[in-house]
Amino acid sequence: MALRKTDESVNESLSGMKAKQVFSGKEKKVLTTFSIEPSFKAELEELFSDMGLGWAAGVRFALREFYRKYTAK
């Protein structure tokens, strides 16, 4: 006999709760993919790490700065 899980009995993981928090904002997030050379990615990861940012936060930061620089003319 199979047991059926109810919503009340399911314990969410910490990462699951964080994902819900991130993706439950007013504006939905868009998942974007792109290709990059491994050596360049390593350089960017090191730069972002020096700034105290992870990969995704660093890319978001870089995109925001690029947007500000080229739209504020």
CSV table of N, CA and C in Angstrom, one decimal:
chain,number,residue,atom,x,y,z
A,1,MET,N,0.8,-1.2,0.0
A,1,MET,CA,0.0,0.0,0.0
A,1,MET,C,0.9,1.2,0.0
A,2,ALA,N,0.6,2.2,-0.9
A,2,ALA,CA,1.4,3.4,-1.0
A,2,ALA,C,0.9,4.5,-0.1
A,3,LEU,N,1.8,5.2,0.5
A,3,LEU,CA,1.3,6.3,1.4
A,3,LEU,C,1.3,7.6,0.5
A,4,ARG,N,0.3,8.4,0.8
A,4,ARG,CA,0.2,9.6,0.1
A,4,ARG,C,0.6,10.8,1.0
A,5,LYS,N,1.5,11.6,0.4
A,5,LYS,CA,2.0,12.8,1.2
A,5,LYS,C,0.9,13.9,1.2
A,6,THR,N,0.7,14.5,2.3
A,6,THR,CA,-0.1,15.7,2.3
A,6,THR,C,0.8,16.9,2.4
A,7,ASP,N,0.2,18.1,2.0
A,7,ASP,CA,1.0,19.3,2.1
A,7,ASP,C,1.5,19.6,3.5
A,8,GLU,N,0.7,19.2,4.5
A,8,GLU,CA,1.1,19.5,5.9
A,8,GLU,C,2.3,18.7,6.3
A,9,SER,N,2.5,17.5,5.8
A,9,SER,CA,3.5,16.6,6.3
A,9,SER,C,4.8,16.8,5.5
A,10,VAL,N,4.8,17.6,4.5
A,10,VAL,CA,6.0,17.8,3.7
A,10,VAL,C,6.9,18.9,4.3
A,11,ASN,N,8.1,18.6,4.7
A,11,ASN,CA,9.0,19.6,5.2
A,11,ASN,C,9.8,20.1,4.1
A,12,GLU,N,9.8,21.4,3.9
A,12,GLU,CA,10.5,22.0,2.8
A,12,GLU,C,12.0,22.2,3.2
A,13,SER,N,12.9,22.0,2.2
A,13,SER,CA,14.3,22.3,2.5
A,13,SER,C,14.5,23.8,2.6
A,14,LEU,N,15.6,24.2,3.1
A,14,LEU,CA,16.0,25.6,3.2
A,14,LEU,C,16.1,26.2,1.8
A,15,SER,N,16.7,25.4,0.9
A,15,SER,CA,16.9,25.9,-0.5
A,15,SER,C,15.5,26.1,-1.2
A,16,GLY,N,14.6,25.2,-0.9
A,16,GLY,CA,13.3,25.2,-1.4
A,16,GLY,C,12.5,26.5,-0.9
A,17,MET,N,12.7,26.8,0.4
A,17,MET,CA,12.0,28.0,0.9
A,17,MET,C,12.7,29.2,0.3
A,18,LYS,N,14.0,29.2,0.1
A,18,LYS,CA,14.7,30.4,-0.4
A,18,LYS,C,14.2,30.6,-1.9
A,19,ALA,N,14.1,29.5,-2.6
A,19,ALA,CA,13.6,29.6,-4.0
A,19,ALA,C,12.2,30.2,-4.1
A,20,LYS,N,11.3,29.8,-3.2
A,20,LYS,CA,10.0,30.3,-3.1
A,20,LYS,C,10.0,31.8,-2.9
A,21,GLN,N,10.9,32.2,-1.9
A,21,GLN,CA,11.0,33.6,-1.6
A,21,GLN,C,11.5,34.4,-2.7
A,22,VAL,N,12.5,33.9,-3.4
A,22,VAL,CA,13.0,34.7,-4.6
A,22,VAL,C,12.0,34.8,-5.7
A,23,PHE,N,11.3,33.7,-6.0
A,23,PHE,CA,10.4,33.7,-7.2
A,23,PHE,C,9.0,34.1,-6.8
A,24,SER,N,8.7,34.5,-5.6
A,24,SER,CA,7.3,34.9,-5.3
A,24,SER,C,7.1,36.4,-5.3
A,25,GLY,N,8.1,37.2,-5.8
A,25,GLY,CA,8.0,38.6,-5.8
A,25,GLY,C,6.9,39.1,-6.8
A,26,LYS,N,6.7,40.4,-6.9
A,26,LYS,CA,5.7,41.0,-7.8
A,26,LYS,C,6.0,40.6,-9.2
A,27,GLU,N,7.3,40.8,-9.6
A,27,GLU,CA,7.7,40.5,-10.9
A,27,GLU,C,8.4,39.1,-11.0
A,28,LYS,N,8.0,38.3,-12.0
A,28,LYS,CA,8.6,37.0,-12.1
A,28,LYS,C,10.0,37.1,-12.7
A,29,LYS,N,10.8,36.2,-12.3
A,29,LYS,CA,12.2,36.1,-12.8
A,29,LYS,C,12.2,35.4,-14.1
A,30,VAL,N,13.2,35.7,-14.9
A,30,VAL,CA,13.4,35.0,-16.2
A,30,VAL,C,14.7,34.2,-16.1
A,31,LEU,N,14.7,32.9,-16.4
A,31,LEU,CA,15.9,32.1,-16.4
A,31,LEU,C,16.5,32.3,-17.8
A,32,THR,N,17.8,32.7,-17.8
A,32,THR,CA,18.5,33.0,-19.0
A,32,THR,C,19.7,32.1,-19.1
A,33,THR,N,20.0,31.6,-20.3
A,33,THR,CA,21.2,30.8,-20.5
A,33,THR,C,22.1,31.4,-21.5
A,34,PHE,N,23.4,31.3,-21.4
A,34,PHE,CA,24.3,31.8,-22.4
A,34,PHE,C,25.6,30.9,-22.3
A,35,SER,N,26.5,31.0,-23.3
A,35,SER,CA,27.7,30.3,-23.3
A,35,SER,C,28.9,31.2,-23.0
A,36,ILE,N,29.9,30.7,-22.3
A,36,ILE,CA,31.0,31.5,-22.0
A,36,ILE,C,32.2,30.6,-21.9
A,37,GLU,N,33.4,31.1,-22.3
A,37,GLU,CA,34.6,30.3,-22.2
A,37,GLU,C,34.9,30.0,-20.8
A,38,PRO,N,35.4,28.7,-20.4
A,38,PRO,CA,35.7,28.4,-19.1
A,38,PRO,C,36.7,29.3,-18.4
A,39,SER,N,37.7,29.7,-19.2
A,39,SER,CA,38.8,30.5,-18.6
A,39,SER,C,38.2,31.9,-18.2
A,40,PHE,N,37.4,32.5,-19.1
A,40,PHE,CA,36.8,33.8,-18.8
A,40,PHE,C,35.8,33.7,-17.6
A,41,LYS,N,35.1,32.6,-17.6
A,41,LYS,CA,34.2,32.4,-16.4
A,41,LYS,C,35.0,32.4,-15.1
A,42,ALA,N,36.1,31.7,-15.1
A,42,ALA,CA,36.9,31.6,-13.9
A,42,ALA,C,37.4,33.0,-13.5
A,43,GLU,N,37.8,33.8,-14.5
A,43,GLU,CA,38.2,35.1,-14.2
A,43,GLU,C,37.1,35.9,-13.6
A,44,LEU,N,35.9,35.8,-14.1
A,44,LEU,CA,34.7,36.5,-13.6
A,44,LEU,C,34.4,36.1,-12.2
A,45,GLU,N,34.4,34.7,-12.0
A,45,GLU,CA,34.1,34.2,-10.7
A,45,GLU,C,35.1,34.7,-9.6
A,46,GLU,N,36.3,34.8,-10.0
A,46,GLU,CA,37.3,35.4,-9.1
A,46,GLU,C,37.0,36.9,-8.8
A,47,LEU,N,36.7,37.6,-9.8
A,47,LEU,CA,36.4,39.0,-9.6
A,47,LEU,C,35.1,39.2,-8.7
A,48,PHE,N,34.1,38.4,-9.0
A,48,PHE,CA,32.9,38.5,-8.2
A,48,PHE,C,33.1,38.1,-6.8
A,49,SER,N,34.0,37.1,-6.6
A,49,SER,CA,34.3,36.6,-5.3
A,49,SER,C,35.0,37.7,-4.5
A,50,ASP,N,35.9,38.4,-5.1
A,50,ASP,CA,36.6,39.5,-4.5
A,50,ASP,C,35.6,40.6,-4.1
A,51,MET,N,34.5,40.7,-4.8
A,51,MET,CA,33.5,41.7,-4.5
A,51,MET,C,32.5,41.2,-3.5
A,52,GLY,N,32.7,39.9,-3.1
A,52,GLY,CA,31.8,39.3,-2.1
A,52,GLY,C,30.5,38.8,-2.7
A,53,LEU,N,30.5,38.6,-4.1
A,53,LEU,CA,29.3,38.1,-4.8
A,53,LEU,C,29.5,36.7,-5.3
A,54,GLY,N,28.4,36.0,-5.4
A,54,GLY,CA,28.4,34.7,-6.1
A,54,GLY,C,28.3,34.9,-7.6
A,55,TRP,N,28.3,33.8,-8.3
A,55,TRP,CA,28.2,33.9,-9.8
A,55,TRP,C,27.0,34.6,-10.2
A,56,ALA,N,25.8,34.2,-9.8
A,56,ALA,CA,24.5,34.8,-10.3
A,56,ALA,C,24.4,36.2,-9.9
A,57,ALA,N,24.7,36.5,-8.6
A,57,ALA,CA,24.7,37.9,-8.1
A,57,ALA,C,25.6,38.8,-8.9
A,58,GLY,N,26.8,38.3,-9.2
A,58,GLY,CA,27.8,39.1,-10.0
A,58,GLY,C,27.3,39.4,-11.4
A,59,VAL,N,26.7,38.4,-12.0
A,59,VAL,CA,26.2,38.6,-13.4
A,59,VAL,C,25.1,39.6,-13.3
A,60,ARG,N,24.2,39.5,-12.4
A,60,ARG,CA,23.1,40.5,-12.3
A,60,ARG,C,23.7,41.9,-12.0
A,61,PHE,N,24.7,42.0,-11.1
A,61,PHE,CA,25.3,43.3,-10.9
A,61,PHE,C,25.9,43.9,-12.2
A,62,ALA,N,26.7,43.0,-12.9
A,62,ALA,CA,27.3,43.5,-14.1
A,62,ALA,C,26.3,43.9,-15.2
A,63,LEU,N,25.2,43.2,-15.3
A,63,LEU,CA,24.2,43.6,-16.2
A,63,LEU,C,23.5,45.0,-15.8
A,64,ARG,N,23.3,45.1,-14.5
A,64,ARG,CA,22.7,46.4,-14.1
A,64,ARG,C,23.7,47.6,-14.3
A,65,GLU,N,24.9,47.4,-14.1
A,65,GLU,CA,25.9,48.4,-14.3
A,65,GLU,C,26.0,48.7,-15.8
A,66,PHE,N,26.0,47.7,-16.6
A,66,PHE,CA,26.1,47.9,-18.1
A,66,PHE,C,24.9,48.7,-18.5
A,67,TYR,N,23.7,48.3,-18.0
A,67,TYR,CA,22.5,49.1,-18.4
A,67,TYR,C,22.5,50.5,-18.0
A,68,ARG,N,23.0,50.8,-16.8
A,68,ARG,CA,23.1,52.2,-16.3
A,68,ARG,C,24.1,53.0,-17.1
A,69,LYS,N,25.2,52.4,-17.5
A,69,LYS,CA,26.2,53.1,-18.2
A,69,LYS,C,25.7,53.5,-19.6
A,70,TYR,N,25.0,52.6,-20.3
A,70,TYR,CA,24.7,52.8,-21.7
A,70,TYR,C,23.3,53.4,-21.9
A,71,THR,N,22.5,53.6,-20.8
A,71,THR,CA,21.2,54.2,-21.0
A,71,THR,C,21.2,55.6,-20.4
A,72,ALA,N,22.2,56.0,-19.6
A,72,ALA,CA,22.2,57.3,-19.0
A,72,ALA,C,23.0,58.3,-19.8
A,73,LYS,N,22.6,58.5,-21.1
A,73,LYS,CA,23.3,59.4,-21.9
A,73,LYS,C,22.5,60.7,-22.1
